[in-house]
Coordinates of C-alpha atoms and ligand atoms in Angstrom, one line a residue:
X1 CA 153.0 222.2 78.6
X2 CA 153.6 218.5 79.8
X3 CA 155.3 218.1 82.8
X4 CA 157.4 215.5 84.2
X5 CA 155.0 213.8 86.5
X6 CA 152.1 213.9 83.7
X7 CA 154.2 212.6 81.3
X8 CA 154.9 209.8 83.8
X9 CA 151.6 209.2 84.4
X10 CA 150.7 209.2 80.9
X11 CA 153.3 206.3 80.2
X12 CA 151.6 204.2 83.3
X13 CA 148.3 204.9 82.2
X14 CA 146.2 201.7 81.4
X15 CA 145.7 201.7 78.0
X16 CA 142.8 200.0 78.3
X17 CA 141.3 196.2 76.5
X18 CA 140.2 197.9 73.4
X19 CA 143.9 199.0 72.7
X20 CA 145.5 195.6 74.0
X21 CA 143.1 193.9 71.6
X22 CA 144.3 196.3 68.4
X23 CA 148.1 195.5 69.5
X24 CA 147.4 191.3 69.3
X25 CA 145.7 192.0 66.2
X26 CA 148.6 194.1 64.9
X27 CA 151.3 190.7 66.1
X28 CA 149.4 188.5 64.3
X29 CA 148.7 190.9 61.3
X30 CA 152.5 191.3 61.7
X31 CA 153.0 187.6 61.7
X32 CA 150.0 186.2 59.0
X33 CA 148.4 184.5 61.6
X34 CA 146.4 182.3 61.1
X35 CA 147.8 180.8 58.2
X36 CA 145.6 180.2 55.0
X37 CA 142.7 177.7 54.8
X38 CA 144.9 174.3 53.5
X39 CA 142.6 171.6 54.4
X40 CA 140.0 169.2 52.5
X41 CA 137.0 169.8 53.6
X42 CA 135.4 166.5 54.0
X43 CA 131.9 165.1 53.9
X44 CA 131.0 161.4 55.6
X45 CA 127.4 160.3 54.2
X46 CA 126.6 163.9 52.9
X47 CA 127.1 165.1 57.0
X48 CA 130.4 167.7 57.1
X49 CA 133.3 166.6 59.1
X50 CA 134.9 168.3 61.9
X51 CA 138.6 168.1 61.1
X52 CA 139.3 168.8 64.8
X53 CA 137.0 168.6 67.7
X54 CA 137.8 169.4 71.2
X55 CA 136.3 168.1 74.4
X56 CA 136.8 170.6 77.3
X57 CA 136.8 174.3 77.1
X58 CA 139.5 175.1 79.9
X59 CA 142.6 176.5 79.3
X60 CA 143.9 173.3 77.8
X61 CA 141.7 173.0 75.4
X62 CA 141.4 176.5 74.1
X63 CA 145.2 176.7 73.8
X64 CA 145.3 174.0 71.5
X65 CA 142.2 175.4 69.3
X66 CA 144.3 178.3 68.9
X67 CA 147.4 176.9 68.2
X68 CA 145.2 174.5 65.3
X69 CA 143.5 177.9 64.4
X70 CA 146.8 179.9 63.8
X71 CA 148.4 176.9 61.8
X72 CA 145.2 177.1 59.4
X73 CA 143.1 173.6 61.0
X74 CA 139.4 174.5 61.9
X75 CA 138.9 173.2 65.4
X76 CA 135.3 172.9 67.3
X77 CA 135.6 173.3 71.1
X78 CA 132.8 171.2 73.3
X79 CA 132.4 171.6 76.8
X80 CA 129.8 170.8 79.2
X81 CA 129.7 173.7 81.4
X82 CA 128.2 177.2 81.2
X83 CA 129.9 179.8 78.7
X84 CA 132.3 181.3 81.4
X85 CA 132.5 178.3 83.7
X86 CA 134.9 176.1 82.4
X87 CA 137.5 174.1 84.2
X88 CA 137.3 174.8 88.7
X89 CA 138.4 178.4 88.7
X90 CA 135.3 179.4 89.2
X91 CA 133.6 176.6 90.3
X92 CA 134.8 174.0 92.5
X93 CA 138.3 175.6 93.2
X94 CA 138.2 177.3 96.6
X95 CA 142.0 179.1 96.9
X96 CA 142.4 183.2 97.2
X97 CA 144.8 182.9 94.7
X98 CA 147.1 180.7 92.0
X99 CA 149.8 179.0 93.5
X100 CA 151.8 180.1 90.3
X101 CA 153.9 183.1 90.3
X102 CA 152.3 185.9 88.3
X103 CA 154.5 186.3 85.3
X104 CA 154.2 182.6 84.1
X105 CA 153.4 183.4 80.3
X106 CA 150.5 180.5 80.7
X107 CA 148.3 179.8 77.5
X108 CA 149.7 183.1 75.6
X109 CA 151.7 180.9 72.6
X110 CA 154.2 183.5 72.9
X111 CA 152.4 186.7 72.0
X112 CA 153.0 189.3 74.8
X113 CA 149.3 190.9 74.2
X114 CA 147.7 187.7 74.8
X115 CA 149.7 187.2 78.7
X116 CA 147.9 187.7 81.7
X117 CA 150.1 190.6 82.5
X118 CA 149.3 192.7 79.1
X119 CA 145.5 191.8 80.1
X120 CA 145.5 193.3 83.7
X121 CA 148.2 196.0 82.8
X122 CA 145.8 197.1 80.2
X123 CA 143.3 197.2 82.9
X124 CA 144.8 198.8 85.8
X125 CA 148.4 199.8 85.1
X126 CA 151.8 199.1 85.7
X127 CA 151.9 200.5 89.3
X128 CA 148.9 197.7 90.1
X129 CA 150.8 195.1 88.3
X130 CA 153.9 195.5 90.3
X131 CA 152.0 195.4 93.8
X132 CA 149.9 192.3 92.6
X133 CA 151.1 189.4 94.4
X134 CA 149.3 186.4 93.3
X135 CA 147.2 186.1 90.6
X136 CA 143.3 185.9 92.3
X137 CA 141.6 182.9 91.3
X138 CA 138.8 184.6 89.8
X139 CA 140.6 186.9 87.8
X140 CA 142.3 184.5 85.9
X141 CA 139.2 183.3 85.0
X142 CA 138.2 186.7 83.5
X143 CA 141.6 186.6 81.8
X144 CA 140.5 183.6 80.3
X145 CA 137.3 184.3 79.2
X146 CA 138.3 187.5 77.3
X147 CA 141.3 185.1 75.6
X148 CA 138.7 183.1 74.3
X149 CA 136.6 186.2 73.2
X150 CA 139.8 187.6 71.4
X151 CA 140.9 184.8 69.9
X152 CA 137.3 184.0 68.8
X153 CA 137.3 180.5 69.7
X154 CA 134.6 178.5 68.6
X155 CA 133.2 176.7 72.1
X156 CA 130.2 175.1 72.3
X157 CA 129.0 175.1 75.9
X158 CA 126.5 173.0 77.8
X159 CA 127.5 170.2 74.7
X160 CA 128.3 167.0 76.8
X161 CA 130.4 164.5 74.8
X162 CA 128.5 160.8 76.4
X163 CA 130.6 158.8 73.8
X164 CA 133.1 158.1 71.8
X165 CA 133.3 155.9 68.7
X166 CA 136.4 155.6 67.0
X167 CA 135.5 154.0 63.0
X168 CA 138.1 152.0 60.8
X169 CA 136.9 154.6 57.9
X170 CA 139.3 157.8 59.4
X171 CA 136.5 159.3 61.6
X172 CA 135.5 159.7 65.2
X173 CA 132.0 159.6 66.1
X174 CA 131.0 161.7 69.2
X175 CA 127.9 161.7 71.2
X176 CA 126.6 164.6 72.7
X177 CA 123.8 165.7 74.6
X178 CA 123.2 169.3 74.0
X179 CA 120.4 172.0 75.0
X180 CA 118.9 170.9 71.8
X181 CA 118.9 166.9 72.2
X182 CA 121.2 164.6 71.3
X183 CA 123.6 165.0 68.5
X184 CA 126.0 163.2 66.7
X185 CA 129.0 164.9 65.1
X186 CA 132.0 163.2 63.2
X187 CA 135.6 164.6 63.7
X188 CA 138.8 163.7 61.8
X189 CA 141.1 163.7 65.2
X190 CA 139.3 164.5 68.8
X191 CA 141.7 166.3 71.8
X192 CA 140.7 165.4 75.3
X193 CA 141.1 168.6 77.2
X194 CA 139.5 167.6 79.8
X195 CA 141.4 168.4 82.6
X196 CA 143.4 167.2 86.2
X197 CA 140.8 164.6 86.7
X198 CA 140.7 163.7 82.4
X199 CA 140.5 160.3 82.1
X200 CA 139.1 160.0 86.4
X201 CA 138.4 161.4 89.0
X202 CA 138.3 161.4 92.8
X203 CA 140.7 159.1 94.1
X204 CA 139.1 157.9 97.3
X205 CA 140.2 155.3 99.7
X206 CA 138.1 152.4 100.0
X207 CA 136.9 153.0 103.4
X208 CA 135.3 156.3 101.9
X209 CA 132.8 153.8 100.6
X210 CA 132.0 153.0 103.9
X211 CA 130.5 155.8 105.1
X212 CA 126.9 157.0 103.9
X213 CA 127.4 159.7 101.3
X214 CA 125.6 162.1 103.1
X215 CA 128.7 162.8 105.3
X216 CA 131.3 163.4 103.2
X217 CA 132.8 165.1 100.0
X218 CA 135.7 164.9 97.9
X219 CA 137.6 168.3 98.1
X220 CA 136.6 168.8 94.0
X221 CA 132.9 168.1 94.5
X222 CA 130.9 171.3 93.6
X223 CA 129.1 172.0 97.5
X224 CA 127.8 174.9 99.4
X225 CA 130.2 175.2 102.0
X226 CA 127.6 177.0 103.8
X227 CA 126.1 174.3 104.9
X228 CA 129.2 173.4 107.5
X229 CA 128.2 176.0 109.4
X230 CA 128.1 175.0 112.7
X231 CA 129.7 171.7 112.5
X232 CA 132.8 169.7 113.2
X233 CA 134.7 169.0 110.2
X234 CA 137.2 166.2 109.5
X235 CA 139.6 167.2 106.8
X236 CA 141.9 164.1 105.1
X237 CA 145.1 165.2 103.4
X238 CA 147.5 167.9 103.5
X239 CA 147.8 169.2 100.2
X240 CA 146.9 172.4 98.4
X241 CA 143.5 171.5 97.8
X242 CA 142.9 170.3 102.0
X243 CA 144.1 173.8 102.7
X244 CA 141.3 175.2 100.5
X245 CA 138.8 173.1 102.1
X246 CA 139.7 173.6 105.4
X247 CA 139.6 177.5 105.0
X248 CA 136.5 178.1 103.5
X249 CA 134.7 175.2 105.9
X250 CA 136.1 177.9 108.4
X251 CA 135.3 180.8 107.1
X252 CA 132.0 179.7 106.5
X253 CA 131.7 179.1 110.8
X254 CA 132.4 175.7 110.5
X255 CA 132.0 174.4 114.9
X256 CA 136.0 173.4 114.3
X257 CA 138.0 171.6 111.6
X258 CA 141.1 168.4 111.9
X259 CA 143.0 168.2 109.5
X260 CA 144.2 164.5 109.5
X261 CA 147.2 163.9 107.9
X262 CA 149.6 160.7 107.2
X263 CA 152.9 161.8 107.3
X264 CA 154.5 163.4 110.4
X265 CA 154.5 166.9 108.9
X266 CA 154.5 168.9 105.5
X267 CA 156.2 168.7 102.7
X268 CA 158.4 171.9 102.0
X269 CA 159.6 171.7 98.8
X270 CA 157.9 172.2 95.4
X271 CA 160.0 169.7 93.6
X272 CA 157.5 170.0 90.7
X273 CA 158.3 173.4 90.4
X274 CA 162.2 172.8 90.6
X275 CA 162.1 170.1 87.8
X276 CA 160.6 172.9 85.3
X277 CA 163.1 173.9 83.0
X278 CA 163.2 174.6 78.9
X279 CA 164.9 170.8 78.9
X280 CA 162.2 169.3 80.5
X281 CA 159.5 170.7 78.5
X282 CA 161.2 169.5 75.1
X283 CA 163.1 167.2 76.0
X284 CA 161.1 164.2 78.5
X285 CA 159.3 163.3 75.7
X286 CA 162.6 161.5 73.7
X287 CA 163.9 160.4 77.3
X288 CA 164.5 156.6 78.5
X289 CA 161.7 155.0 80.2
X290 CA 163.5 154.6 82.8
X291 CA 164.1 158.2 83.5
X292 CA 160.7 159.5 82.6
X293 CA 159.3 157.0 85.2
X294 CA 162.0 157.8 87.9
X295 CA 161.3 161.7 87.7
X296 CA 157.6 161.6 87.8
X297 CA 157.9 158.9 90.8
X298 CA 160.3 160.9 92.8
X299 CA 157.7 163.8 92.5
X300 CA 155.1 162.2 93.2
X301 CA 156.5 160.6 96.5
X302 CA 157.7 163.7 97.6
X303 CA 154.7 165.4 96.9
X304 CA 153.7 169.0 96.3
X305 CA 154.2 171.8 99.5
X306 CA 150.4 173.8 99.9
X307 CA 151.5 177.0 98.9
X308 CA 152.3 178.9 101.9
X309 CA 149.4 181.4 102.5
X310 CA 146.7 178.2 101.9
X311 CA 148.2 177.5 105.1
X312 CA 148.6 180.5 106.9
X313 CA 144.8 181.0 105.7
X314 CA 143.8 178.1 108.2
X315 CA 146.0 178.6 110.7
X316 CA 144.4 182.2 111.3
X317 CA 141.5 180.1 113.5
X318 CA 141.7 179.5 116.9
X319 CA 139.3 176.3 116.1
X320 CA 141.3 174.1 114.0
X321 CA 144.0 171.3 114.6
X322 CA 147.0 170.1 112.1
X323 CA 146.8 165.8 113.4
X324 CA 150.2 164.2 112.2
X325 CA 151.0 161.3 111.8
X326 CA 147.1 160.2 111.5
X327 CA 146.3 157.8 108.6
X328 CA 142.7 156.5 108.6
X329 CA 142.8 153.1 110.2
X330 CA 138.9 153.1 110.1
X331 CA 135.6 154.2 109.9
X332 CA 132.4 153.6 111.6
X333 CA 129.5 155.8 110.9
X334 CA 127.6 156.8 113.9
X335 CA 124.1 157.8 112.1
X336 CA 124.3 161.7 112.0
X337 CA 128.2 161.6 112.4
X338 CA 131.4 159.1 111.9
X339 CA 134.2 158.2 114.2
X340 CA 137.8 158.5 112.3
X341 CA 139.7 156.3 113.9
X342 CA 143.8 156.6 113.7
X343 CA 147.1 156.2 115.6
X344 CA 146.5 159.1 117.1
X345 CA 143.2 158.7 118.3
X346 CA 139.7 158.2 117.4
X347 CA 138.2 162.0 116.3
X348 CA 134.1 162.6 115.9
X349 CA 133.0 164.4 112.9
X350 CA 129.5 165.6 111.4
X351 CA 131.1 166.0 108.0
X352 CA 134.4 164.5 106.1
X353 CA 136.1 165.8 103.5
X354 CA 138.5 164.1 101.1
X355 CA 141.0 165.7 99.6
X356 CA 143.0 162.8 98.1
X357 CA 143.8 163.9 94.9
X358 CA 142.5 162.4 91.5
X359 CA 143.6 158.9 89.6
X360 CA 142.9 157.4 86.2
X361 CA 139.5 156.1 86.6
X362 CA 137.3 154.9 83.5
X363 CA 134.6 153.7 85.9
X364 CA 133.8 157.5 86.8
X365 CA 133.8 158.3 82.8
X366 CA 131.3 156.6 81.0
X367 CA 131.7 158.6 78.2
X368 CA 135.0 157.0 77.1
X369 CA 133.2 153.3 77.9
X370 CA 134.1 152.5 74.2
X371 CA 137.7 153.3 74.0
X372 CA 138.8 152.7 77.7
X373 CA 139.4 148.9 77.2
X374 CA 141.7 149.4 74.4
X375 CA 143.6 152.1 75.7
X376 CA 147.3 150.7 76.3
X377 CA 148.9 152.3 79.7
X378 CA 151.8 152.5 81.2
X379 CA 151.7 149.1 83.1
X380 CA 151.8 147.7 80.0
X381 CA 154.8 149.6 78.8
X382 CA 157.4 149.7 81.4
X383 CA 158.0 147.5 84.5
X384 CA 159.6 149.7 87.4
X385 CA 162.5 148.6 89.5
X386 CA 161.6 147.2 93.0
X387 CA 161.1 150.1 95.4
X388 CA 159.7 152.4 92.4
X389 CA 156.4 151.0 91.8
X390 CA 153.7 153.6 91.5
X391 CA 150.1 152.7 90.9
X392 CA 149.1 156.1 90.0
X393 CA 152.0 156.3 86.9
X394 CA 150.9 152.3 86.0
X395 CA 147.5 153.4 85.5
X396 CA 148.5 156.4 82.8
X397 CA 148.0 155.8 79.3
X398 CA 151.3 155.3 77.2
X399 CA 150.8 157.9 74.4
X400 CA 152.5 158.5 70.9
X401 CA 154.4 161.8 70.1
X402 CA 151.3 163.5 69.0
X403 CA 149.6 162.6 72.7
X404 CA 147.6 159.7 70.4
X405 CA 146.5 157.0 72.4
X406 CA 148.3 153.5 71.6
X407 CA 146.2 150.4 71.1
X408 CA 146.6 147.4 73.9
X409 CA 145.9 144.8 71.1
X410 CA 146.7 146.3 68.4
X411 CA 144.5 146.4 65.9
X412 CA 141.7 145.8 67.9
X413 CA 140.1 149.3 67.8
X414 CA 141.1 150.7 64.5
X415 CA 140.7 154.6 64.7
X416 CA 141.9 155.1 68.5
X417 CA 144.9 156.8 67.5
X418 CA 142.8 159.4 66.3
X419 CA 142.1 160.5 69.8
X420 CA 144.5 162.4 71.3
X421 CA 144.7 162.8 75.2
X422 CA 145.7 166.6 76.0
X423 CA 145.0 166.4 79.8
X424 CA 146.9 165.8 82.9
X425 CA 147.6 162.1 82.7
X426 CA 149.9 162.6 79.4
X427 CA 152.4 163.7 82.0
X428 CA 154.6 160.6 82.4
X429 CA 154.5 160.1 78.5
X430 CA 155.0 164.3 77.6
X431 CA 156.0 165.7 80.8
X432 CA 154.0 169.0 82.5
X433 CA 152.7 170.4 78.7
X434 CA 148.7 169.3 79.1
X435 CA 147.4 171.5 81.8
X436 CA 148.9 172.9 84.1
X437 CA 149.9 176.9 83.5
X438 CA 154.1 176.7 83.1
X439 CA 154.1 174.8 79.7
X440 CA 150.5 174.8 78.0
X441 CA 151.5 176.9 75.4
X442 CA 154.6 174.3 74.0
X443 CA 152.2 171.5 74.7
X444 CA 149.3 173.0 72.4
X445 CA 151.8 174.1 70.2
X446 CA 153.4 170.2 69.8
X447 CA 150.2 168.8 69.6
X448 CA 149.3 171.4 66.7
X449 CA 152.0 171.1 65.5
X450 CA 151.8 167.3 65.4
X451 CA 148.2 167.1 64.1
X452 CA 149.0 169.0 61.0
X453 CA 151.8 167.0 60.2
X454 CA 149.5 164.2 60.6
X455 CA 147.0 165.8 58.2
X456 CA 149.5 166.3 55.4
X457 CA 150.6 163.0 55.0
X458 CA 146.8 161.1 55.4
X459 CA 145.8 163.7 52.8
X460 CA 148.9 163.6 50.4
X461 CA 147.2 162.8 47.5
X462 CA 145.0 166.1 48.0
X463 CA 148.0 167.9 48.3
X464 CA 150.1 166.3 45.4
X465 CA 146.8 167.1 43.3
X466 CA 146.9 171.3 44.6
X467 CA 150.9 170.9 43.8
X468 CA 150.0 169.9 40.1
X469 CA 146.9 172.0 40.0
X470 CA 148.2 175.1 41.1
X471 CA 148.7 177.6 38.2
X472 CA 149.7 181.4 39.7
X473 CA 152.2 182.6 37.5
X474 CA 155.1 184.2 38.9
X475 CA 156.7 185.5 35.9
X476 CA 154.3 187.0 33.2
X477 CA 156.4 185.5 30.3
X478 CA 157.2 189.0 28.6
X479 CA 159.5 189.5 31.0
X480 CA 162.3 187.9 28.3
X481 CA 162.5 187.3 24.8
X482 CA 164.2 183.8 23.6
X483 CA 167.3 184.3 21.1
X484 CA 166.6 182.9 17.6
X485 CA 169.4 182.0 15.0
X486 CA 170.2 184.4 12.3
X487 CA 168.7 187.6 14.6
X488 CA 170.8 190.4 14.9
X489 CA 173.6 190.4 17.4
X490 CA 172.5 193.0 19.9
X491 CA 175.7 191.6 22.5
X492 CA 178.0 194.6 22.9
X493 CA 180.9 193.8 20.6
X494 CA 183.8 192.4 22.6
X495 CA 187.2 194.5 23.3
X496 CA 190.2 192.9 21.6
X497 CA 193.2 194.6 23.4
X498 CA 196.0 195.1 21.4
X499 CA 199.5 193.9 21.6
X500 CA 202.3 196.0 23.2
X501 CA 205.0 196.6 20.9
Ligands
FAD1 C1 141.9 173.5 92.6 C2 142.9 173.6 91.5 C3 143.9 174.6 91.6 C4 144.9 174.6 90.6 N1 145.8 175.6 90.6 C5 146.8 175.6 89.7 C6 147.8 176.7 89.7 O1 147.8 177.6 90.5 N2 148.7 176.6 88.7 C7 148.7 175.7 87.8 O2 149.6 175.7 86.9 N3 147.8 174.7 87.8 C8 146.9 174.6 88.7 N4 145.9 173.6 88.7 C9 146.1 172.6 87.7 C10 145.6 173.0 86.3 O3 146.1 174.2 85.8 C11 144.1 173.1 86.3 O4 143.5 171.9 86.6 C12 143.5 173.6 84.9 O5 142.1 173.8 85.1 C13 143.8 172.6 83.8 O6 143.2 173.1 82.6 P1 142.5 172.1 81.6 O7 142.1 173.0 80.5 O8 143.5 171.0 81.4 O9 141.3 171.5 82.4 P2 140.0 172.2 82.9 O10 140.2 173.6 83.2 O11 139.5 171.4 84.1 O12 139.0 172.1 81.7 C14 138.4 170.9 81.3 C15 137.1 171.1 80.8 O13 136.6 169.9 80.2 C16 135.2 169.8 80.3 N5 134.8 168.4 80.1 C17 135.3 167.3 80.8 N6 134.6 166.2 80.3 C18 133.7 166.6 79.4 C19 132.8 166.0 78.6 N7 132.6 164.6 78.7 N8 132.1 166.7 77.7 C20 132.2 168.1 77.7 N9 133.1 168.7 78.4 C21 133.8 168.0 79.3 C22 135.0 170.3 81.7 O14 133.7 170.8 81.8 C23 136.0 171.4 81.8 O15 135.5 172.7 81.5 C24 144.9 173.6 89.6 C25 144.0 172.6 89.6 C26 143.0 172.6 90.5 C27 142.0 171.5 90.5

């Protein structure tokens, strides 16, 4: 007999990936995902083309592979890492954990099998799930290399996209370099998924350039923290990503480690996090100019609280110092050190590290060389009030409603709107949807949605031509027989009531 406490246990039991895995094919049995092939397939000069390919495997980019796949458009994913290493989670990222809450639905398009929660429930239970505070960086990695598994994306690791070459003939060429050579491949629409630092990368201060590269980083640079060990460590900025730096430099027995920071103390409030609503997410995109450029301003002057225990993770040593109020003023390199100097004194280091965010950059991305000239941004678009101007927004690229890039001449580089930018810097034109975990799933899901919209009406005359060709009978024809004159009345004779007296 069962008892109470084994039935309970029972209930709470992980049921393990294999049975998770049967349950997300049973939703999408349930729902006829993915729809039926309804695309041309299309040859340029005898060579197949891609209808959608996809540069950057991260979570970006495989959410909108999926979201294509389910609404029936084959898309190719390239990315240039290792199978398993895509975006920083496991490589240049150096937090515990996420600074997202837990039950964020993330990538999961709105199937409960595919969450992060019905992935590590599976695993270790419901009792596990509720005691789990954060999500650990690494796990969520392993969560998203089994969504790729079950979902049977189509990535093509170690393929680096070097170019891009938008043609006047309804293709994109793309230049990779790939473990086999070089390759060329031609694609219908391309997606750049490739992530916070997209269309960038570090944003440095020019004095950075000053100083012999020997002796510093930028917080995102891959490095063997190891390698501190022993020294003293200038850290610039007070964000999440500082935090991260300066904890690991320490754990790894860095000598002592500054963090030098501008304003006179930290930020508190997530306003990021407080702007997220439903509204947001579908609605920014149809706002006034105006009002998309004075909510992305606002947060970005404000800027972003590190999450609480990134800071109580350095403040555990004895041998490290929050500096307020300490801007860099300047510089000077001393051979096997540098000298910081700043309002608040000048500070010796054997090693800096920057961790001053990323910026729109096409000098640190050659691979977009051919489209980055016509690419129309936001400085272009909108001119802020006095008292909002904000290099970082000027520098984004103003994008159409499918995330296409707009032409700054137009006309000048026929084919660019067939590139659409799914990354970070859509932000000011979409709002949060191309990246970060809240809202990837509605921005896949527009930008799927959009690209097959786009599809149908380039290829109408395909379609019209299925419309007139299609020939499945619904009715067999003997279903009826058609009345001819003189054939016997079969209609039940009518009822002639008769007259009361
Ligand atoms: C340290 C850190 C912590 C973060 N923590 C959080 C968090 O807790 N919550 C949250 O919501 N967001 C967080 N973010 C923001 C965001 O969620 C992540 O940046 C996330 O990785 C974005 O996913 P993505 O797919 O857009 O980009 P990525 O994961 O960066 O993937 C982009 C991929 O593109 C590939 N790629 C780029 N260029 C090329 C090329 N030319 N050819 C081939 N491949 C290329 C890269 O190799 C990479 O794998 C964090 C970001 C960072 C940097």
């Amino acid at each position: 007999m069962v008892n109470q406490t084994d039935k309970q246990d029972q209930t709470n039991a992980p049921i393990g990936l294999a049975a998770l895995e049967a349950r997300l094919q049973q939703e999408l049995d349930w729902l006829e995902l993915p729809a039926k092939a309804w695309m041309p397939s299309l040859t340029r000069d005898a060579q197949p083309l891609l209808e959608v390919a996809i540069i950057g495997g991260g979570q970006a980019g495989m959410a909108a592979a999926a979201s294509l796949l389910h609404l029936g458009i084959p898309a190719v994913i390239f990315d240039q890492s290792p199978a398993g290493f895509e975006g920083p989670w496991a490589t240049t990222a150096r937090m515990e954990t996420l600074r997202s809450p837990k039950k964020l639905t993330g990538p999961a398009l709105g199937f409960g099998a595919l969450t992060f929660r019905a992935w590590f429930e599976a695993q270790f239970g419901l009792e596990a799930w509720e005691a789990l505070d954060k999500i650990p960086r690494l796990q969520w990695m392993d969560y998203l290399r089994w969504y790729r598994q079950v979902l049977k994306l189509d990535i093509r690791n170690e393929h680096r996209v070097k170019g891009i070459l938008p043609q006047p003939d309804g293709v994109v060429q793309l230049q990779l370099q790939t473990p086999a050579g070089e390759q060329v491949v031609l694609a219908r629409r391309v997606v750049l998924a490739t992530g916070r630092d997209g269309l960038g990368g570090a944003q440095l201060p020019e004095i950075a350039k000053e100083v012999p590269r020997t002796l510093w980083a930028h917080s995102s640079d891959a490095m063997d923290y190891q390698q501190l060990a022993g020294k003293r460590i200038g850290v610039i900025g007070a964000g999440s990503s500082s935090m991260d730096s300066a904890a690991t430099a320490l754990e790894c027995g860095a000598a002592s480690v500054d963090l030098l920071i501008r304003r006179t103390e930290l930020p508190r409030i997530n306003k990021g996090k407080g702007a997220g609503n439903p509204g947001l997410t579908h609605g920014h995109l149809q706002l006034p100019d105006a009002w998309k450029w004075r909510i992305r301003h606002y947060v970005n002057i404000q800027q972003t609280p590190p999450p609480t225990a990134s800071v109580s993770r350095v403040s555990r040593f004895a041998n490290t110092r929050f500096i307020f109020g300490a801007p860099i003023e300047r510089i000077v390199s001393t051979g096997d050190g540098v000298q910081v100097h700043t309002p608040r004194g000048v500070f010796a280091y054997d090693f800096l590290i920057f961790s001053t965010g990323f910026r729109v950059d096409w000098s640190q991305r050659p691979e977009f060389d051919a489209i980055a000239p016509h690419i129309r941004p936001w400085a272009a678009r909108y001119t802020p009030q006095a008292g909002e101007e904000d290099a970082e927004l000027s520098a984004l690229p103003d994008l159409g409603p499918v995330f296409e890039f707009q032409q700054a001449q137009p006309g000048a580089l026929p084919g660019l709107e067939r590139v659409h930018c799914f990354c970070y810097p859509a932000v000011l034109s979409h709002g949060t949807l191309s990246g970060d975990i809240p809202a990837i799933s509605d921005g896949a899901q527009r930008l799927a949605q959009g690209i097959a919209a786009l599809f149908y009406q380039e290829d109408i005359e395909f379609h019209y031509r299925n419309i007139e060709a299609y020939a499945e009978p619904e009715l067999r024809g003997d279903e009826w027989q058609a009345w001819k004159p003189g054939q016997e009345d079969v209609r039940p004779a009518p009822i002639l009531q008769e007259a009361t007296p």
